[in-house]
Short mmCIF file of C-alpha atoms and ligand atoms in Angstrom, two decimals:
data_model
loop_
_atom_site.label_atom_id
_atom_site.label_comp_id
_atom_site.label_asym_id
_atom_site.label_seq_id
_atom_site.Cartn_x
_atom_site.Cartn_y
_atom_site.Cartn_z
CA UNK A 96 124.78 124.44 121.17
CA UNK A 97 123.29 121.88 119.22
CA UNK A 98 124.94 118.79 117.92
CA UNK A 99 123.07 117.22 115.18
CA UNK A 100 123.93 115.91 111.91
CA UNK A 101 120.89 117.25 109.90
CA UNK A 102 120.85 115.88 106.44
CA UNK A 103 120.87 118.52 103.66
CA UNK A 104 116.98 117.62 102.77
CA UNK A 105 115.85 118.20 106.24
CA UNK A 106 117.78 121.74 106.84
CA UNK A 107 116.42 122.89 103.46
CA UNK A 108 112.82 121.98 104.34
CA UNK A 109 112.92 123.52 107.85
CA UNK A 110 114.70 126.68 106.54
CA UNK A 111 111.83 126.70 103.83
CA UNK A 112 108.85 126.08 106.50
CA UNK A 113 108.26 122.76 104.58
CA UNK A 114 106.03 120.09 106.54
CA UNK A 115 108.26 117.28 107.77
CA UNK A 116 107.48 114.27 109.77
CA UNK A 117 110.07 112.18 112.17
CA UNK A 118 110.37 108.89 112.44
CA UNK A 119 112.22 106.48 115.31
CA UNK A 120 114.81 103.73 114.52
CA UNK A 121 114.31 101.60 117.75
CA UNK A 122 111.47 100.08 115.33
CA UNK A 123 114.47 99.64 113.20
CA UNK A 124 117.11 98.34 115.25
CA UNK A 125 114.70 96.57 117.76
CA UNK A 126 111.05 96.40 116.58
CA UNK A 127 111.47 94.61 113.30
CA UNK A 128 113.92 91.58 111.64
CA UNK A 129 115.83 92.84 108.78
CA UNK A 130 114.85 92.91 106.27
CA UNK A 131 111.27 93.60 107.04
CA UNK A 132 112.56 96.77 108.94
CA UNK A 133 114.50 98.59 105.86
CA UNK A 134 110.95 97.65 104.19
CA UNK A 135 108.79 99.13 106.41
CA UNK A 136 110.79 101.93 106.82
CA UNK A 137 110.89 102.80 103.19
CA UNK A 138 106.93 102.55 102.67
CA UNK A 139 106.24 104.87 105.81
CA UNK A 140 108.71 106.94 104.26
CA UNK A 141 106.60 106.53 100.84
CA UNK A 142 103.64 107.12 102.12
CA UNK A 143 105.10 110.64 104.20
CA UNK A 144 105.64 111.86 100.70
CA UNK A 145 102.82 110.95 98.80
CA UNK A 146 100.89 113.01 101.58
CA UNK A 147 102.99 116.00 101.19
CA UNK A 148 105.62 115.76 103.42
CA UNK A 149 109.05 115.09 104.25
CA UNK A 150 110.11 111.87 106.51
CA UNK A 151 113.42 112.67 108.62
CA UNK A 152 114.45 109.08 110.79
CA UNK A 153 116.31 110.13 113.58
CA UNK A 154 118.99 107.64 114.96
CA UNK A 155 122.32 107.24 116.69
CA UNK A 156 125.08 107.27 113.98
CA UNK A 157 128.22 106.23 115.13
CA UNK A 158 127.74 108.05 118.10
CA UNK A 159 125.90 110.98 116.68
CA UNK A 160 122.63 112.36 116.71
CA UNK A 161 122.00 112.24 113.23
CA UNK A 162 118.10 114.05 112.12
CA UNK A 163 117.68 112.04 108.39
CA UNK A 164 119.25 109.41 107.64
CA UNK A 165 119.62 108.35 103.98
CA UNK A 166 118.90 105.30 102.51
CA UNK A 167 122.09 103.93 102.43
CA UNK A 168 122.06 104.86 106.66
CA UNK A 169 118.68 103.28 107.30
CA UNK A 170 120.16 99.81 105.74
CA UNK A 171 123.50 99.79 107.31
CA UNK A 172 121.46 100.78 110.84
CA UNK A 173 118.60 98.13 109.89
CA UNK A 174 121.54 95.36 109.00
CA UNK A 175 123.14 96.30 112.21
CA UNK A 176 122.87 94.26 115.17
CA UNK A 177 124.95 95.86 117.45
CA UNK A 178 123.14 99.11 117.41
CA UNK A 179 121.65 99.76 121.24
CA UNK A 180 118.41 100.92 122.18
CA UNK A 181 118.98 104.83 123.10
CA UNK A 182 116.22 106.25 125.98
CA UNK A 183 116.65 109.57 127.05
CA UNK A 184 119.46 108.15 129.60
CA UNK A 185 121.31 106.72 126.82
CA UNK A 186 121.30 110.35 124.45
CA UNK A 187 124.55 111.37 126.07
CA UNK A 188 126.17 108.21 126.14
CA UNK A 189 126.08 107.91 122.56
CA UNK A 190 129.08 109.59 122.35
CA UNK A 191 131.07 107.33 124.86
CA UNK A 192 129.83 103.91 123.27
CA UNK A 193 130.98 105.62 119.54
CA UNK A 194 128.10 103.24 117.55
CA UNK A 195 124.88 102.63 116.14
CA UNK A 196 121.55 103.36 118.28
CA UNK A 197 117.77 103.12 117.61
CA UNK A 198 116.03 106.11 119.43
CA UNK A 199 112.77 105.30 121.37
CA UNK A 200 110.12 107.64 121.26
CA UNK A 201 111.30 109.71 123.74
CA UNK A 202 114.88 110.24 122.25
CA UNK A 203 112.95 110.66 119.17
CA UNK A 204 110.47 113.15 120.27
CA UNK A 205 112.49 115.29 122.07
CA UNK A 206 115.59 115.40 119.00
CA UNK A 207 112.52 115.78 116.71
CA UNK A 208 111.51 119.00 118.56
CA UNK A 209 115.17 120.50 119.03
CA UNK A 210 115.39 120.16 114.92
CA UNK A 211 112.20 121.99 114.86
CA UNK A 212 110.15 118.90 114.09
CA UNK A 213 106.29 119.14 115.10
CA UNK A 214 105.04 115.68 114.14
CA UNK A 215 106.49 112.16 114.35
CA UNK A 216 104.62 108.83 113.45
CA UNK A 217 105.59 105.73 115.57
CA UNK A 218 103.65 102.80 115.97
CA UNK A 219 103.10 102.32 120.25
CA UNK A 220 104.58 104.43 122.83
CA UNK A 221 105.94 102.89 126.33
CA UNK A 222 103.82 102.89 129.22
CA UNK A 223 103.93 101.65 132.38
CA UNK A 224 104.20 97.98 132.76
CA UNK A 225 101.98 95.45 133.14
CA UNK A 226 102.70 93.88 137.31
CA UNK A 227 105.67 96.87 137.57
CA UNK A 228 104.12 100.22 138.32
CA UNK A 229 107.60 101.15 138.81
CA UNK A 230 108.93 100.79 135.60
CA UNK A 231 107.68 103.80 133.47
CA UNK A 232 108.81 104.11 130.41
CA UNK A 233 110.91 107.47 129.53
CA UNK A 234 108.23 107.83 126.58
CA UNK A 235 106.01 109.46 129.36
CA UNK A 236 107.42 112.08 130.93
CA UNK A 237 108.94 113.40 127.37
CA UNK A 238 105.70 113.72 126.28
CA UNK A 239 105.12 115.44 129.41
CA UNK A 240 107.07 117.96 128.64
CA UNK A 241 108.15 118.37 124.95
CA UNK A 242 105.76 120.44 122.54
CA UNK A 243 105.36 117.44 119.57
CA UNK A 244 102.36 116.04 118.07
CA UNK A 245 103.04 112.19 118.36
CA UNK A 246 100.96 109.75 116.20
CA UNK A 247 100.28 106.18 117.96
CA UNK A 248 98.19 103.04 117.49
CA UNK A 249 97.54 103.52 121.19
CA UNK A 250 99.64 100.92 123.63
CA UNK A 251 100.13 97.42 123.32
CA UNK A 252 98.48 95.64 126.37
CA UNK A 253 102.05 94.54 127.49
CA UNK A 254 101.82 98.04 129.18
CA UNK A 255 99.29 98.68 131.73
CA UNK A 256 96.73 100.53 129.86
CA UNK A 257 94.81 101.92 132.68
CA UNK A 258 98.02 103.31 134.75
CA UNK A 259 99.26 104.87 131.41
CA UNK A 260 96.58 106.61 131.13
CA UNK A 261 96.55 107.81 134.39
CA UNK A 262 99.99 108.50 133.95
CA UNK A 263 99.38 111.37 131.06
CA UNK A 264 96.25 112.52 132.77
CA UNK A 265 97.80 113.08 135.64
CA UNK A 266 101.17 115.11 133.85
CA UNK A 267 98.53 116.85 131.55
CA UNK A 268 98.86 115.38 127.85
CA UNK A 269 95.71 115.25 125.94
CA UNK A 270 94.91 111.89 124.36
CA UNK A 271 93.21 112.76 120.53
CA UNK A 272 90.87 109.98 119.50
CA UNK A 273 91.63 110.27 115.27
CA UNK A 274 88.18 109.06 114.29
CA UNK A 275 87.35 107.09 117.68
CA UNK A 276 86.43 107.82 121.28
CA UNK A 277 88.71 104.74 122.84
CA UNK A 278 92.16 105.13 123.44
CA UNK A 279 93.62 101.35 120.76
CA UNK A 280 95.61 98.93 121.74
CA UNK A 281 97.78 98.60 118.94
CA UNK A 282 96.92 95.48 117.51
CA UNK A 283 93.09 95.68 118.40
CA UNK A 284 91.44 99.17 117.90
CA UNK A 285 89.29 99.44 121.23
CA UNK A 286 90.36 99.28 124.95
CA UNK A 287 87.56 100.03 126.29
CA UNK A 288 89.40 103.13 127.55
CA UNK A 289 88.19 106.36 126.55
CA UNK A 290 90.19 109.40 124.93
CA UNK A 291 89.62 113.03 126.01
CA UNK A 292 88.47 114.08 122.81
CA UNK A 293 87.20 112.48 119.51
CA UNK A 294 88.74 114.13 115.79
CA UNK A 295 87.88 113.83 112.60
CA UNK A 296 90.37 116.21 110.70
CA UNK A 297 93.84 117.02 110.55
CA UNK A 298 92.95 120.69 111.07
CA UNK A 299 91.41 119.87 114.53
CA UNK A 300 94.73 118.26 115.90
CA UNK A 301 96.70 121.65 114.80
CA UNK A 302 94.24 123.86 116.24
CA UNK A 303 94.50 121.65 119.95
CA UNK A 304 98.60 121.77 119.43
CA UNK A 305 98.25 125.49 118.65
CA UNK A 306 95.94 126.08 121.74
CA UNK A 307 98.36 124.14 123.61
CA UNK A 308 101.10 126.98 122.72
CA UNK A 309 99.18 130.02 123.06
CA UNK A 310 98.81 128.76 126.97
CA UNK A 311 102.64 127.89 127.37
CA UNK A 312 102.08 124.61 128.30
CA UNK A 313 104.78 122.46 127.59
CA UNK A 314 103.19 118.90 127.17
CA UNK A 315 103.15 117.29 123.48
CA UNK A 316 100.03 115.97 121.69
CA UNK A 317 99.18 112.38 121.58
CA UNK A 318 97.32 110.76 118.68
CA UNK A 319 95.32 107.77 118.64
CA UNK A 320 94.55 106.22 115.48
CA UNK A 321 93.12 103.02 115.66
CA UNK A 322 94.97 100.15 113.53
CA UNK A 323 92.95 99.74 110.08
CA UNK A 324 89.57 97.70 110.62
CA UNK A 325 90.67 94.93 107.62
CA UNK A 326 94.29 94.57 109.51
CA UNK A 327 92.82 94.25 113.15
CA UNK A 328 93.67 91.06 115.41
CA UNK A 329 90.81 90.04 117.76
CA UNK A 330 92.18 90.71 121.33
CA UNK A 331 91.00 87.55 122.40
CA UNK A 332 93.80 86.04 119.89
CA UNK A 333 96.42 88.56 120.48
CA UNK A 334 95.73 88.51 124.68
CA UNK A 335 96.82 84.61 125.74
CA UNK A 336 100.25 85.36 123.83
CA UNK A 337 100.81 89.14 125.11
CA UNK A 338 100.13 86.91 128.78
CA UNK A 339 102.70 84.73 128.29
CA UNK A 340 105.05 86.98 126.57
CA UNK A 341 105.17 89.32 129.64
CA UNK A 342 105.27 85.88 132.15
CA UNK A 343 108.42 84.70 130.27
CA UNK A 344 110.02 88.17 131.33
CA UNK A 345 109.07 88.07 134.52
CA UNK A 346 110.23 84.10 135.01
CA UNK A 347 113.63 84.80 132.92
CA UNK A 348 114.29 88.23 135.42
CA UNK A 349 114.54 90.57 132.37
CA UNK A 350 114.88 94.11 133.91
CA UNK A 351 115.65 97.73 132.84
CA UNK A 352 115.20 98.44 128.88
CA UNK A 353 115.72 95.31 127.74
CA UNK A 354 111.94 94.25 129.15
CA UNK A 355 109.89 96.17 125.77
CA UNK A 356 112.40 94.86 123.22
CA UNK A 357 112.50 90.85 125.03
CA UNK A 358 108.27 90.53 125.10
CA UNK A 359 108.28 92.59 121.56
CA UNK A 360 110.55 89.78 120.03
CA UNK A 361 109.01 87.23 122.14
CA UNK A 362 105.46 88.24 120.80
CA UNK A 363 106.31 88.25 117.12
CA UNK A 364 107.97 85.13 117.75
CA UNK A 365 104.41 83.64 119.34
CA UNK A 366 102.18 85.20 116.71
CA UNK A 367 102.26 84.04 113.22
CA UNK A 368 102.75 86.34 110.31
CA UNK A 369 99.09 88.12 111.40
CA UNK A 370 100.36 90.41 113.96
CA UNK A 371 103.16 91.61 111.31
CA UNK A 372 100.89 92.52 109.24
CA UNK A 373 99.21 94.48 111.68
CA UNK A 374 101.97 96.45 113.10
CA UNK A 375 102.75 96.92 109.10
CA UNK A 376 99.06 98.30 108.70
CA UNK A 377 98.72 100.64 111.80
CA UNK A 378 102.65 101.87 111.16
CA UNK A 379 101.60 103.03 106.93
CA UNK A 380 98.22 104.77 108.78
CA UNK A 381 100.15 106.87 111.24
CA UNK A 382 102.90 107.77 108.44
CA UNK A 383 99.97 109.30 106.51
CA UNK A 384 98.15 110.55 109.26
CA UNK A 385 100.74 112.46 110.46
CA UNK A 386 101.91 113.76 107.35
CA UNK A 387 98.32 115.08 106.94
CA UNK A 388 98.44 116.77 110.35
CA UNK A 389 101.95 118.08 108.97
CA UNK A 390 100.64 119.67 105.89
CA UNK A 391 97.53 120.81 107.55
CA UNK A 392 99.51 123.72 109.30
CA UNK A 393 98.91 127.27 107.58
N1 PSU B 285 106.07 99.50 122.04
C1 PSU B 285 105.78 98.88 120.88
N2 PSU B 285 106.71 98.83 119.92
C2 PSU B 285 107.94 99.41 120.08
C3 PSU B 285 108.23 100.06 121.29
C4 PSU B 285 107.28 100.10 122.26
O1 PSU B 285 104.68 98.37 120.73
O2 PSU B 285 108.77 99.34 119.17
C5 PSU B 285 109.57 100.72 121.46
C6 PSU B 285 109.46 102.22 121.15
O3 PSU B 285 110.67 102.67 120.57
C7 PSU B 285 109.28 102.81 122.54
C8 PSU B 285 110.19 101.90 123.36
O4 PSU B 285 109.65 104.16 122.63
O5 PSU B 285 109.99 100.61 122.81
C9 PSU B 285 109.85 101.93 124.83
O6 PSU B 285 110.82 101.22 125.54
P1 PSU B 285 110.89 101.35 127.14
O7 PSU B 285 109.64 100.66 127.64
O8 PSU B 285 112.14 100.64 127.54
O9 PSU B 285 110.91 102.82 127.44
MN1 MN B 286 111.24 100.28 131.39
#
C-alpha cells in the first residue's frame, strides 16, 4: 500500500496519461537561500508548463510523502529551516521525526516512479566523493535500479567524476549525452569524460528508456545536458574554490549527509553571484528538457 499525498493536479494528469515531470526539494530546503529557492522553483515550474507538461515537487510534508506540492507548500518548505535532508535511509523516518524534508534525488526518483512519474529534472546527482571512495551517494544505486529518466547537468567536481562513472558503468545505467559526447560538470559543460551515447532529440531518449523496458532491466536513464554555453563558468575559476570547499570538510570532520549540503553552501558562499547564475541556467534547461522528453512519449 502506498502512502502518498498526491495533489489533485497530479492524480488527474496520471489518470489522464498527461506528461508530468518531478522535481526534488533538497534544492529547496538545502541547495538554495530563500528566497532564491521559492524563485527558482517557480520558473522551473514555468518553464515545465510552457513545454507541455506538468511539474509535481515531491517533498516531506510534515512527515508525509507528499507528490505536488502547491505553492503555498513550496514557500512554507522553502521558508523552512528545520526541514532535513531525506536519502533513501531517511524515507521511513519521516514519519518518526513528524516535519518538513527536502528529498535528494534518490528519494525523489524512486517516489517519482511509485506515482508513476517517468521524468524528473534536477540539477547534479551525488556521486562518489572526491578522497572518500567510501562514501557513495544513495543517488547511485537508485538509479541503479529504478526505471526513471533523470535529467542532470552532469556532477559537480566535488564528486569524483571518474569513480562515478565507473560507478553507473559498472551497475549498468546508460549516461545520454543531450547534444554532447562528454559527460558536464555542472558548472562547466566538458569533463573530459565521455558519455555512452550522444542525442539530439527528445524522441531518442524515449526510444533508449523504452528499449530499456522491453529487456526488463531495471536501471533508470541518465541525462546529460550541458549547462547553457552564455551561463558557463571556466573550470579553471570554479576548480581552486570546489578545492578548498571539499578541504574545509575534510579539516572541520564533516561526515555522513551533511558533507554535499556543507561544501554546496560553502561553495556558493566562495563564488560570487556567477555560479548562481549558473546553477539558475543549467536548472531552467533541464526543466525544459525534460518536459520535452515528457511530451515526446506517444
Ligand atoms: N549536488 C549538487 N547539488 C545538490 C545536490 C547534489 O550539485 O543540490 C543534492 C541533491 O539533492 C543530491 C544530494 O541528491 O545532494 C546528494 O547528497 P548525498 O551526497 O548526501 O547523497
Ligand atoms: Mn554521502
Amino acid at each position: 500500500m502506498d502512502d502518498f499525498v498526491l495533489s489533485e493536479e497530479i492524480r488527474q494528469a496520471l489518470d489522464a496519461g498527461k506528461p508530468l515531470v518531478a522535481l526534488e526539494s533538497a534544492l529547496i530546503t538545502h541547495g538554495f537561500a530563500y528566497p532564491a529557492n521559492v524563485d527558482i522553483t517557480r520558473r522551473m515550474a514555468d518553464a515545465i508548463r510552457a513545454h507541455g507538461a506538468i511539474p509535481a515537487v515531491i517533498a516531506i510534508w510534515r512527515g508525509r510523502t507528499a507528490v505536488g506540492l502547491s505553492e503555498a507548500q513550496i514557500e512554507a518548505l522553502a521558508a523552512d529551516r528545520t526541514a532535513v535532508k531525506v536519502s533513501v535511509r531517511d524515507l521511513p523516518l519521516a514519519g518518526v521525526r513528524g516535519s518538513h524534508g527536502g528529498t535528494t534525488v534518490a528519494a525523489t526518483a524512486l517516489l517519482a516512479h511509485r506515482a508513476g512519474i517517468r521524468v524528473f529534472a534536477t540539477g547534479g546527482i551525488g556521486g562518489v566523493h572526491r578522497g572518500h571512495p567510501e562514501d557513495i551517494s544513495a543517488d547511485l544505486p537508485v538509479l541503479a535500479s529504478t526505471p526513471i529518466v533523470v535529467v542532470c547537468a552532469g556532477a559537480k567536481s566535488i564528486l569524483d567524476l571518474p569513480r562515478t562513472l565507473e560507478y553507473l558503468e559498472t551497475w549498468g545505467v546508460p549516461v545520454v549525452g543531450w547534444q554532447t559526447d562528454e559527460f558536464p560538470a555542472f558548472y562547466s559543460r566538458a569533463s573530459g569524460l565521455p558519455v555512452d551515447v550522444r542525442v539530439t532529440e527528445a524522441a531518442e531518449v524515449v526510444r533508449a528508456f523504452r528499449a530499456q523496458r522491453a529487456l526488463h532491466l531495471s536501471q533508470g536513464l541518465l541525462v546529460a545536458a550541458p549547462v547553457p554555453v552564455e551561463d558557463e563558468l571556466p573550470a579553471a575559476e570554479i576548480a581552486p574554490l570546489i578545492e578548498r570547499a571539499v578541504a574545509e570538510a575534510e579539516a572541520q570532520g564533516v561526515v555522513g549527509k551533511a558533507v554535499t549540503p556543507f561544501i554546496l553552501a560553502r561553495l556558493v558562499a566562495l563564488s560570487a553571484a556567477r555560479s548562481q547564475r549558473a546553477n539558475e541556467s543549467l536548472l531552467l534547461n533541464n526543466a525544459r528538457l525534460a518536459a520535452q522528453i515528457a511530451a515526446a512519449w506517444d
